[in-house]
Amino acid sequence: MPAIAAGNLLSSDPVLGALVEGLPASVVDGLSTFGQQWGAAEIRDLGRVLEANPPVLRSHDAGGARLDAIETHPAWNALMRRSVGAGLHASIWDAGGEEARVRAVARAARLMMAAQVEPGHLLPIIANNAALAALAHAPKLSEAWLPLARSRRFDPRSLPLAEKTGAIVGFATTEKQGGSDLRAASTRAETAGDSLYRLVGHKWYVAAPTADGLLVTAQTLEGLTLFLVPRFTPDGRRNPFRIVRLKPALGFRALPAAEIEFTGTLGLPVGEVGRGLVTVQDTQAFARLDGALIAAGLLRQGLAEAAHFARHRRAFGAPLIDQTLMTRVLADMALDVVALAALAFRLAEAIDRAHDEPLEAAFARLMAPVVRYLTAKIGPALIAEAIEAMGAAGLDEAGPLARAYRAMPALAVLDGPGNILALDVVRVLRRSSDPLEAVLAVIEDGLGQAARSTLNVLRAAGAVALADEGSARILVEQLGLTVAAAALRRRFPTVVADAFLESRLGKPWRATYGMLDARFDARAFVDYVCPKL
């Protein structure tokens, strides 16, 4: 069975090509160069190498002194260097030239391609991107940190900020008893003078424990506050906190995620003291978009692997791709892959336009948790189906699908589990009906006259969710599927949107793939989404 040949991750993906088709030519050329570089065999092999060489904690040196250092394989730094150099950690904030008006969409394409090489290293990358939104609440801190957090140079050295050529900022908000309920944080912060606080407490899951700075939630007398905890104190000494252990968790083997303890660690408030929840909320749309894009990249990869296998594997006298049941399963999967990518890119487009267009800003507020919810729920099942299509070959750790399958539930939890996302949608609707009307306008624009009855159904579902939070998931799923269908109509052949609408919204709930009927050309769907290479 031949492996998928190395090649350009953009030109070999008609779906991604359609999603960036309207961007300026110079931006598309840059994306093509990125796709060629990241699709090269030696770069794609770095993901396999990292899976086989997980990080190692060095808590103490030979003399017994605490180090709290994490050793990673050189492949980790190689991928981080390429991602930072391409601006994946910050280009949404500072890309210039013709990319300036399409920053989020252009970065979305890069992120989706990079995820297919190795998703774990992207967690510190997307954390830094979201952290920049929080730092906007602290102008004095921004002066020192933004130039380095936006730098295109990855500097893994553990040094004071003034000696660095680039910096990464991560998050440390999750606690054992709190999880998504940030108000339940038990970490305490007491004033230490000169705008500094001392933090005492623990964080249960930190994706980038050796970042140059961590955004940490802690309780003050005024309430929950967000702090920037630098790796080194202002006088150049190491800021004391302990890495208790690396997390032996399902998810990303290459990621040095850890449990940490603060022991009088110095931190500086980010934003108004006592209003940390508001500051954190400003980062969520970026984190949720990025989680959806990483998932979309992995789903594209899963479908491509399954289709490639089906073209080359013969069973019962014919290639699998020519056998009707397999073709319909793959075609059904292809509809979700295209729809989720289109949905995520529509959110990226809204973020690009939000500053100048209030309706797009309202759309983004409501749809960020919806987009993340839908990718989180569809992702694990689709990767499992791709593995099943390949049989034992799909389980092989030498291939990418086992890695993708481990990543899917971890991505879902890191961005907030389904109930949290659904409740966030309800909270947005409680504040104002404007976001829902903005979303409905997008649906009507995409689906035309056919959307009128759907709009009434969605308004009714919104009213029910406001009265009964237990029904919120119904609203979220219906919103996600309908906006996805509208996005498909804008970018893809009409038959693709029609098949998605009929199979996802026009029929009762289904629990498996392969439910398309014979009226749709299943083989054409597969060949369109995953052309033979």
Tab-separated table of N, CA and C in Angstrom, residues 179-309:
chain	number	residue	atom	x	y	z
A	179	GLY	N	-11.951	23.563	36.685
A	179	GLY	CA	-12.149	23.282	35.274
A	179	GLY	C	-12.603	24.525	34.533
A	180	SER	N	-13.735	24.411	33.843
A	180	SER	CA	-14.255	25.536	33.073
A	180	SER	C	-14.874	26.625	33.942
A	181	ASP	N	-15.143	26.326	35.204
A	181	ASP	CA	-15.716	27.322	36.118
A	181	ASP	C	-14.583	28.130	36.729
A	182	LEU	N	-14.154	29.164	36.017
A	182	LEU	CA	-13.002	29.944	36.464
A	182	LEU	C	-13.261	30.635	37.795
A	183	ARG	N	-14.521	30.936	38.088
A	183	ARG	CA	-14.819	31.592	39.366
A	183	ARG	C	-14.473	30.712	40.564
A	184	ALA	N	-14.381	29.396	40.333
A	184	ALA	CA	-14.071	28.480	41.431
A	184	ALA	C	-12.580	28.367	41.701
A	185	ALA	N	-11.763	29.185	41.048
A	185	ALA	CA	-10.308	29.111	41.246
A	185	ALA	C	-9.942	29.294	42.714
A	186	SER	N	-9.010	28.469	43.184
A	186	SER	CA	-8.562	28.568	44.574
A	186	SER	C	-7.186	29.219	44.689
A	187	THR	N	-6.496	29.423	43.592
A	187	THR	CA	-5.215	30.126	43.623
A	187	THR	C	-5.436	31.542	44.149
A	188	ARG	N	-4.588	31.947	45.119
A	188	ARG	CA	-4.744	33.246	45.769
A	188	ARG	C	-3.627	34.191	45.328
A	189	ALA	N	-3.931	35.466	45.297
A	189	ALA	CA	-2.941	36.491	44.968
A	189	ALA	C	-3.015	37.605	46.002
A	190	GLU	N	-1.872	37.931	46.610
A	190	GLU	CA	-1.804	39.009	47.599
A	190	GLU	C	-0.826	40.062	47.118
A	191	THR	N	-1.171	41.317	47.350
A	191	THR	CA	-0.339	42.403	46.864
A	191	THR	C	1.053	42.359	47.496
A	192	ALA	N	2.064	42.625	46.652
A	192	ALA	CA	3.450	42.626	47.113
A	192	ALA	C	4.099	43.979	46.893
A	193	GLY	N	3.302	44.984	46.553
A	193	GLY	CA	3.835	46.312	46.329
A	193	GLY	C	4.345	46.516	44.918
A	194	ASP	N	4.399	47.759	44.513
A	194	ASP	CA	4.917	48.126	43.192
A	194	ASP	C	4.168	47.412	42.075
A	195	SER	N	2.844	47.307	42.207
A	195	SER	CA	1.947	46.685	41.216
A	195	SER	C	2.144	45.178	41.091
A	196	LEU	N	2.935	44.580	41.971
A	196	LEU	CA	3.177	43.139	41.924
A	196	LEU	C	2.288	42.415	42.929
A	197	TYR	N	2.001	41.157	42.618
A	197	TYR	CA	1.259	40.274	43.527
A	197	TYR	C	2.036	38.977	43.673
A	198	ARG	N	1.827	38.304	44.809
A	198	ARG	CA	2.404	36.974	45.011
A	198	ARG	C	1.290	35.939	44.938
A	199	LEU	N	1.480	34.927	44.085
A	199	LEU	CA	0.466	33.911	43.848
A	199	LEU	C	0.830	32.617	44.555
A	200	VAL	N	-0.171	32.007	45.184
A	200	VAL	CA	-0.016	30.708	45.829
A	200	VAL	C	-1.181	29.835	45.393
A	201	GLY	N	-0.864	28.667	44.850
A	201	GLY	CA	-1.921	27.767	44.409
A	201	GLY	C	-1.423	26.780	43.367
A	202	HIS	N	-2.348	26.179	42.662
A	202	HIS	CA	-1.989	25.151	41.680
A	202	HIS	C	-2.777	25.365	40.388
A	203	LYS	N	-2.265	24.803	39.305
A	203	LYS	CA	-2.986	24.722	38.043
A	203	LYS	C	-2.848	23.296	37.528
A	204	TRP	N	-3.963	22.743	37.125
A	204	TRP	CA	-4.091	21.311	36.857
A	204	TRP	C	-3.615	20.901	35.467
A	205	TYR	N	-3.754	21.809	34.507
A	205	TYR	CA	-3.354	21.484	33.133
A	205	TYR	C	-2.842	22.751	32.461
A	206	VAL	N	-1.543	22.782	32.190
A	206	VAL	CA	-0.906	23.928	31.553
A	206	VAL	C	-0.214	23.424	30.293
A	207	ALA	N	-0.651	23.915	29.138
A	207	ALA	CA	-0.151	23.384	27.864
A	207	ALA	C	1.245	23.893	27.522
A	208	ALA	N	1.650	25.015	28.097
A	208	ALA	CA	2.974	25.572	27.785
A	208	ALA	C	3.650	26.021	29.073
A	209	PRO	N	4.020	25.080	29.952
A	209	PRO	CA	4.529	25.452	31.274
A	209	PRO	C	5.865	26.184	31.244
A	210	THR	N	6.637	26.046	30.167
A	210	THR	CA	7.920	26.736	30.088
A	210	THR	C	7.843	27.977	29.209
A	211	ALA	N	6.627	28.486	28.989
A	211	ALA	CA	6.483	29.729	28.235
A	211	ALA	C	7.186	30.863	28.965
A	212	ASP	N	7.498	31.917	28.242
A	212	ASP	CA	8.161	33.066	28.854
A	212	ASP	C	7.242	33.806	29.807
A	213	GLY	N	5.944	33.681	29.579
A	213	GLY	CA	4.965	34.257	30.482
A	213	GLY	C	3.705	33.432	30.470
A	214	LEU	N	3.033	33.353	31.603
A	214	LEU	CA	1.765	32.629	31.703
A	214	LEU	C	0.674	33.576	32.175
A	215	LEU	N	-0.482	33.516	31.526
A	215	LEU	CA	-1.653	34.248	31.991
A	215	LEU	C	-2.391	33.358	32.976
A	216	VAL	N	-2.476	33.793	34.224
A	216	VAL	CA	-2.928	32.973	35.341
A	216	VAL	C	-4.124	33.640	36.016
A	217	THR	N	-5.157	32.866	36.293
A	217	THR	CA	-6.288	33.373	37.060
A	217	THR	C	-6.055	33.108	38.547
A	218	ALA	N	-6.347	34.108	39.361
A	218	ALA	CA	-6.186	33.970	40.810
A	218	ALA	C	-7.165	34.901	41.512
A	219	GLN	N	-7.506	34.543	42.732
A	219	GLN	CA	-8.446	35.326	43.535
A	219	GLN	C	-7.719	36.425	44.300
A	220	THR	N	-8.235	37.639	44.214
A	220	THR	CA	-7.773	38.750	45.039
A	220	THR	C	-8.937	39.187	45.933
A	221	LEU	N	-8.694	40.184	46.781
A	221	LEU	CA	-9.775	40.698	47.623
A	221	LEU	C	-10.912	41.246	46.776
A	222	GLU	N	-10.570	41.751	45.572
A	222	GLU	CA	-11.590	42.331	44.701
A	222	GLU	C	-12.307	41.295	43.840
A	223	GLY	N	-11.768	40.070	43.800
A	223	GLY	CA	-12.370	39.023	42.992
A	223	GLY	C	-11.372	38.405	42.030
A	224	LEU	N	-11.872	37.577	41.132
A	224	LEU	CA	-11.013	36.874	40.195
A	224	LEU	C	-10.282	37.864	39.285
A	225	THR	N	-8.971	37.659	39.163
A	225	THR	CA	-8.126	38.571	38.394
A	225	THR	C	-7.205	37.758	37.501
A	226	LEU	N	-6.889	38.313	36.343
A	226	LEU	CA	-5.928	37.680	35.445
A	226	LEU	C	-4.561	38.319	35.663
A	227	PHE	N	-3.545	37.468	35.779
A	227	PHE	CA	-2.181	37.942	36.013
A	227	PHE	C	-1.257	37.432	34.914
A	228	LEU	N	-0.245	38.224	34.607
A	228	LEU	CA	0.867	37.760	33.791
A	228	LEU	C	1.980	37.333	34.733
A	229	VAL	N	2.330	36.054	34.678
A	229	VAL	CA	3.407	35.510	35.503
A	229	VAL	C	4.612	35.278	34.596
A	230	PRO	N	5.641	36.134	34.686
A	230	PRO	CA	6.818	35.969	33.834
A	230	PRO	C	7.719	34.849	34.337
A	231	ARG	N	8.462	34.265	33.430
A	231	ARG	CA	9.395	33.201	33.802
A	231	ARG	C	10.491	33.737	34.725
A	232	PHE	N	10.833	35.008	34.554
A	232	PHE	CA	11.856	35.645	35.390
A	232	PHE	C	11.278	36.909	36.018
A	233	THR	N	11.718	37.225	37.230
A	233	THR	CA	11.252	38.409	37.943
A	233	THR	C	11.920	39.653	37.350
A	234	PRO	N	11.409	40.852	37.684
A	234	PRO	CA	11.988	42.075	37.123
A	234	PRO	C	13.483	42.239	37.400
A	235	ASP	N	13.999	41.647	38.485
A	235	ASP	CA	15.427	41.781	38.783
A	235	ASP	C	16.263	40.670	38.151
A	236	GLY	N	15.646	39.850	37.270
A	236	GLY	CA	16.416	38.863	36.509
A	236	GLY	C	16.519	37.497	37.147
A	237	ARG	N	15.876	37.291	38.306
A	237	ARG	CA	15.914	35.969	38.938
A	237	ARG	C	14.762	35.104	38.432
A	238	ARG	N	14.943	33.805	38.532
A	238	ARG	CA	13.894	32.890	38.098
A	238	ARG	C	12.689	33.016	39.016
A	239	ASN	N	11.524	33.213	38.434
A	239	ASN	CA	10.289	33.332	39.201
A	239	ASN	C	9.913	31.954	39.732
A	240	PRO	N	9.763	31.770	41.036
A	240	PRO	CA	9.604	30.424	41.584
A	240	PRO	C	8.218	29.822	41.350
A	241	PHE	N	8.170	28.749	40.587
A	241	PHE	CA	7.003	27.866	40.572
A	241	PHE	C	7.485	26.478	40.203
A	242	ARG	N	6.748	25.486	40.633
A	242	ARG	CA	7.168	24.099	40.486
A	242	ARG	C	6.359	23.384	39.418
A	243	ILE	N	7.063	22.655	38.583
A	243	ILE	CA	6.392	21.740	37.667
A	243	ILE	C	6.267	20.412	38.399
A	244	VAL	N	5.058	20.069	38.797
A	244	VAL	CA	4.829	18.872	39.608
A	244	VAL	C	5.060	17.609	38.779
A	245	ARG	N	4.494	17.593	37.571
A	245	ARG	CA	4.641	16.435	36.698
A	245	ARG	C	4.144	16.802	35.302
A	246	LEU	N	4.608	16.055	34.325
A	246	LEU	CA	4.007	16.134	33.005
A	246	LEU	C	2.728	15.313	33.032
A	247	LYS	N	1.708	15.786	32.334
A	247	LYS	CA	0.411	15.132	32.404
A	247	LYS	C	0.384	13.863	31.553
A	248	PRO	N	0.150	12.710	32.184
A	248	PRO	CA	0.014	11.456	31.420
A	248	PRO	C	-1.407	11.317	30.892
A	249	ALA	N	-1.774	12.204	29.969
A	249	ALA	CA	-3.178	12.337	29.571
A	249	ALA	C	-3.382	11.948	28.121
A	250	LEU	N	-4.612	11.552	27.815
A	250	LEU	CA	-5.014	11.345	26.436
A	250	LEU	C	-4.847	12.653	25.675
A	251	GLY	N	-4.355	12.574	24.450
A	251	GLY	CA	-4.235	13.797	23.662
A	251	GLY	C	-2.965	13.843	22.852
A	252	PHE	N	-2.118	14.821	23.146
A	252	PHE	CA	-0.950	15.117	22.317
A	252	PHE	C	0.320	14.608	22.991
A	253	ARG	N	0.898	13.545	22.458
A	253	ARG	CA	2.106	13.002	23.062
A	253	ARG	C	3.275	13.969	23.001
A	254	ALA	N	3.322	14.795	21.965
A	254	ALA	CA	4.450	15.702	21.791
A	254	ALA	C	4.354	16.937	22.694
A	255	LEU	N	3.181	17.208	23.231
A	255	LEU	CA	2.959	18.436	23.990
A	255	LEU	C	3.452	18.300	25.426
A	256	PRO	N	4.317	19.207	25.889
A	256	PRO	CA	4.794	19.135	27.275
A	256	PRO	C	3.812	19.758	28.260
A	257	ALA	N	2.584	19.255	28.287
A	257	ALA	CA	1.585	19.765	29.221
A	257	ALA	C	1.918	19.301	30.635
A	258	ALA	N	1.637	20.150	31.618
A	258	ALA	CA	2.086	19.859	32.976
A	258	ALA	C	1.100	20.362	34.014
A	259	GLU	N	1.283	19.849	35.207
A	259	GLU	CA	0.616	20.350	36.406
A	259	GLU	C	1.640	21.184	37.159
A	260	ILE	N	1.265	22.395	37.580
A	260	ILE	CA	2.237	23.275	38.217
A	260	ILE	C	1.688	23.832	39.525
A	261	GLU	N	2.620	24.289	40.385
A	261	GLU	CA	2.267	24.904	41.665
A	261	GLU	C	2.959	26.249	41.784
A	262	PHE	N	2.216	27.241	42.254
A	262	PHE	CA	2.781	28.557	42.531
A	262	PHE	C	3.093	28.658	44.019
A	263	THR	N	4.286	29.100	44.327
A	263	THR	CA	4.752	29.144	45.721
A	263	THR	C	5.263	30.550	46.044
A	264	GLY	N	4.364	31.506	46.040
A	264	GLY	CA	4.789	32.896	46.197
A	264	GLY	C	5.315	33.479	44.906
A	265	THR	N	4.778	33.027	43.812
A	265	THR	CA	5.228	33.433	42.485
A	265	THR	C	4.737	34.845	42.180
A	266	LEU	N	5.609	35.663	41.595
A	266	LEU	CA	5.249	37.042	41.300
A	266	LEU	C	4.411	37.128	40.022
A	267	GLY	N	3.386	37.976	40.062
A	267	GLY	CA	2.550	38.213	38.893
A	267	GLY	C	2.111	39.656	38.817
A	268	LEU	N	1.801	40.098	37.615
A	268	LEU	CA	1.333	41.454	37.381
A	268	LEU	C	-0.087	41.404	36.828
A	269	PRO	N	-1.010	42.203	37.357
A	269	PRO	CA	-2.399	42.137	36.888
A	269	PRO	C	-2.525	42.559	35.422
A	270	VAL	N	-3.376	41.829	34.729
A	270	VAL	CA	-3.697	42.144	33.334
A	270	VAL	C	-5.149	42.599	33.311
A	271	GLY	N	-5.373	43.843	32.979
A	271	GLY	CA	-6.720	44.379	33.058
A	271	GLY	C	-7.062	44.792	34.479
A	272	GLU	N	-8.314	45.122	34.690
A	272	GLU	CA	-8.763	45.627	35.989
A	272	GLU	C	-8.779	44.512	37.025
A	273	VAL	N	-8.243	44.791	38.208
A	273	VAL	CA	-8.245	43.823	39.297
A	273	VAL	C	-9.693	43.502	39.673
A	274	GLY	N	-9.995	42.212	39.785
A	274	GLY	CA	-11.337	41.774	40.118
A	274	GLY	C	-12.225	41.511	38.910
A	275	ARG	N	-11.724	41.803	37.702
A	275	ARG	CA	-12.523	41.591	36.494
A	275	ARG	C	-11.773	40.661	35.521
A	276	GLY	N	-11.155	39.658	36.084
A	276	GLY	CA	-10.383	38.735	35.259
A	276	GLY	C	-11.226	37.932	34.291
A	277	LEU	N	-12.464	37.632	34.689
A	277	LEU	CA	-13.325	36.838	33.812
A	277	LEU	C	-13.613	37.589	32.515
A	278	VAL	N	-13.826	38.892	32.621
A	278	VAL	CA	-14.079	39.702	31.426
A	278	VAL	C	-12.857	39.693	30.519
A	279	THR	N	-11.675	39.802	31.099
A	279	THR	CA	-10.437	39.799	30.316
A	279	THR	C	-10.254	38.467	29.600
A	280	VAL	N	-10.501	37.367	30.296
A	280	VAL	CA	-10.366	36.050	29.690
A	280	VAL	C	-11.367	35.872	28.554
A	281	GLN	N	-12.577	36.373	28.740
A	281	GLN	CA	-13.607	36.204	27.713
A	281	GLN	C	-13.206	36.834	26.387
A	282	ASP	N	-12.387	37.873	26.429
A	282	ASP	CA	-11.938	38.510	25.189
A	282	ASP	C	-11.008	37.615	24.383
A	283	THR	N	-10.497	36.569	24.995
A	283	THR	CA	-9.582	35.662	24.289
A	283	THR	C	-10.300	34.457	23.676
A	284	GLN	N	-11.543	34.231	24.093
A	284	GLN	CA	-12.172	32.947	23.785
A	284	GLN	C	-12.496	32.752	22.310
A	285	ALA	N	-12.939	33.801	21.626
A	285	ALA	CA	-13.280	33.638	20.213
A	285	ALA	C	-12.065	33.187	19.414
A	286	PHE	N	-10.892	33.735	19.743
A	286	PHE	CA	-9.670	33.365	19.025
A	286	PHE	C	-9.286	31.919	19.318
A	287	ALA	N	-9.362	31.526	20.588
A	287	ALA	CA	-9.017	30.158	20.957
A	287	ALA	C	-9.971	29.155	20.320
A	288	ARG	N	-11.248	29.491	20.278
A	288	ARG	CA	-12.238	28.557	19.741
A	288	ARG	C	-12.132	28.443	18.226
A	289	LEU	N	-11.876	29.546	17.551
A	289	LEU	CA	-11.636	29.462	16.113
A	289	LEU	C	-10.435	28.579	15.825
A	290	ASP	N	-9.358	28.782	16.573
A	290	ASP	CA	-8.140	28.009	16.318
A	290	ASP	C	-8.337	26.527	16.598
A	291	GLY	N	-9.068	26.203	17.669
A	291	GLY	CA	-9.358	24.800	17.944
A	291	GLY	C	-10.141	24.160	16.822
A	292	ALA	N	-11.109	24.906	16.274
A	292	ALA	CA	-11.902	24.391	15.157
A	292	ALA	C	-11.038	24.189	13.915
A	293	LEU	N	-10.103	25.094	13.670
A	293	LEU	CA	-9.246	24.987	12.492
A	293	LEU	C	-8.280	23.812	12.598
A	294	ILE	N	-7.718	23.596	13.784
A	294	ILE	CA	-6.851	22.432	13.969
A	294	ILE	C	-7.648	21.154	13.734
A	295	ALA	N	-8.858	21.095	14.293
A	295	ALA	CA	-9.710	19.926	14.076
A	295	ALA	C	-10.033	19.761	12.598
A	296	ALA	N	-10.341	20.859	11.905
A	296	ALA	CA	-10.662	20.777	10.478
A	296	ALA	C	-9.490	20.234	9.680
A	297	GLY	N	-8.273	20.631	10.048
A	297	GLY	CA	-7.096	20.095	9.371
A	297	GLY	C	-6.944	18.605	9.583
A	298	LEU	N	-7.171	18.151	10.810
A	298	LEU	CA	-7.057	16.723	11.103
A	298	LEU	C	-8.156	15.922	10.403
A	299	LEU	N	-9.350	16.492	10.298
A	299	LEU	CA	-10.442	15.798	9.612
A	299	LEU	C	-10.157	15.686	8.119
A	300	ARG	N	-9.617	16.747	7.539
A	300	ARG	CA	-9.199	16.680	6.132
A	300	ARG	C	-8.172	15.568	5.946
A	301	GLN	N	-7.218	15.496	6.852
A	301	GLN	CA	-6.184	14.467	6.761
A	301	GLN	C	-6.783	13.075	6.909
A	302	GLY	N	-7.713	12.905	7.842
A	302	GLY	CA	-8.335	11.601	8.038
A	302	GLY	C	-9.090	11.135	6.811
A	303	LEU	N	-9.864	12.029	6.212
A	303	LEU	CA	-10.599	11.666	5.003
A	303	LEU	C	-9.643	11.357	3.857
A	304	ALA	N	-8.602	12.163	3.700
A	304	ALA	CA	-7.641	11.935	2.615
A	304	ALA	C	-6.964	10.578	2.758
A	305	GLU	N	-6.601	10.203	3.975
A	305	GLU	CA	-5.970	8.902	4.200
A	305	GLU	C	-6.933	7.775	3.861
A	306	ALA	N	-8.197	7.896	4.282
A	306	ALA	CA	-9.177	6.839	4.021
A	306	ALA	C	-9.464	6.716	2.527
A	307	ALA	N	-9.603	7.847	1.821
A	307	ALA	CA	-9.880	7.804	0.384
A	307	ALA	C	-8.690	7.222	-0.378
A	308	HIS	N	-7.492	7.608	0.029
A	308	HIS	CA	-6.285	7.069	-0.614
A	308	HIS	C	-6.213	5.556	-0.441
A	309	PHE	N	-6.488	5.102	0.779
A	309	PHE	CA	-6.487	3.659	1.044
A	309	PHE	C	-7.524	2.952	0.176
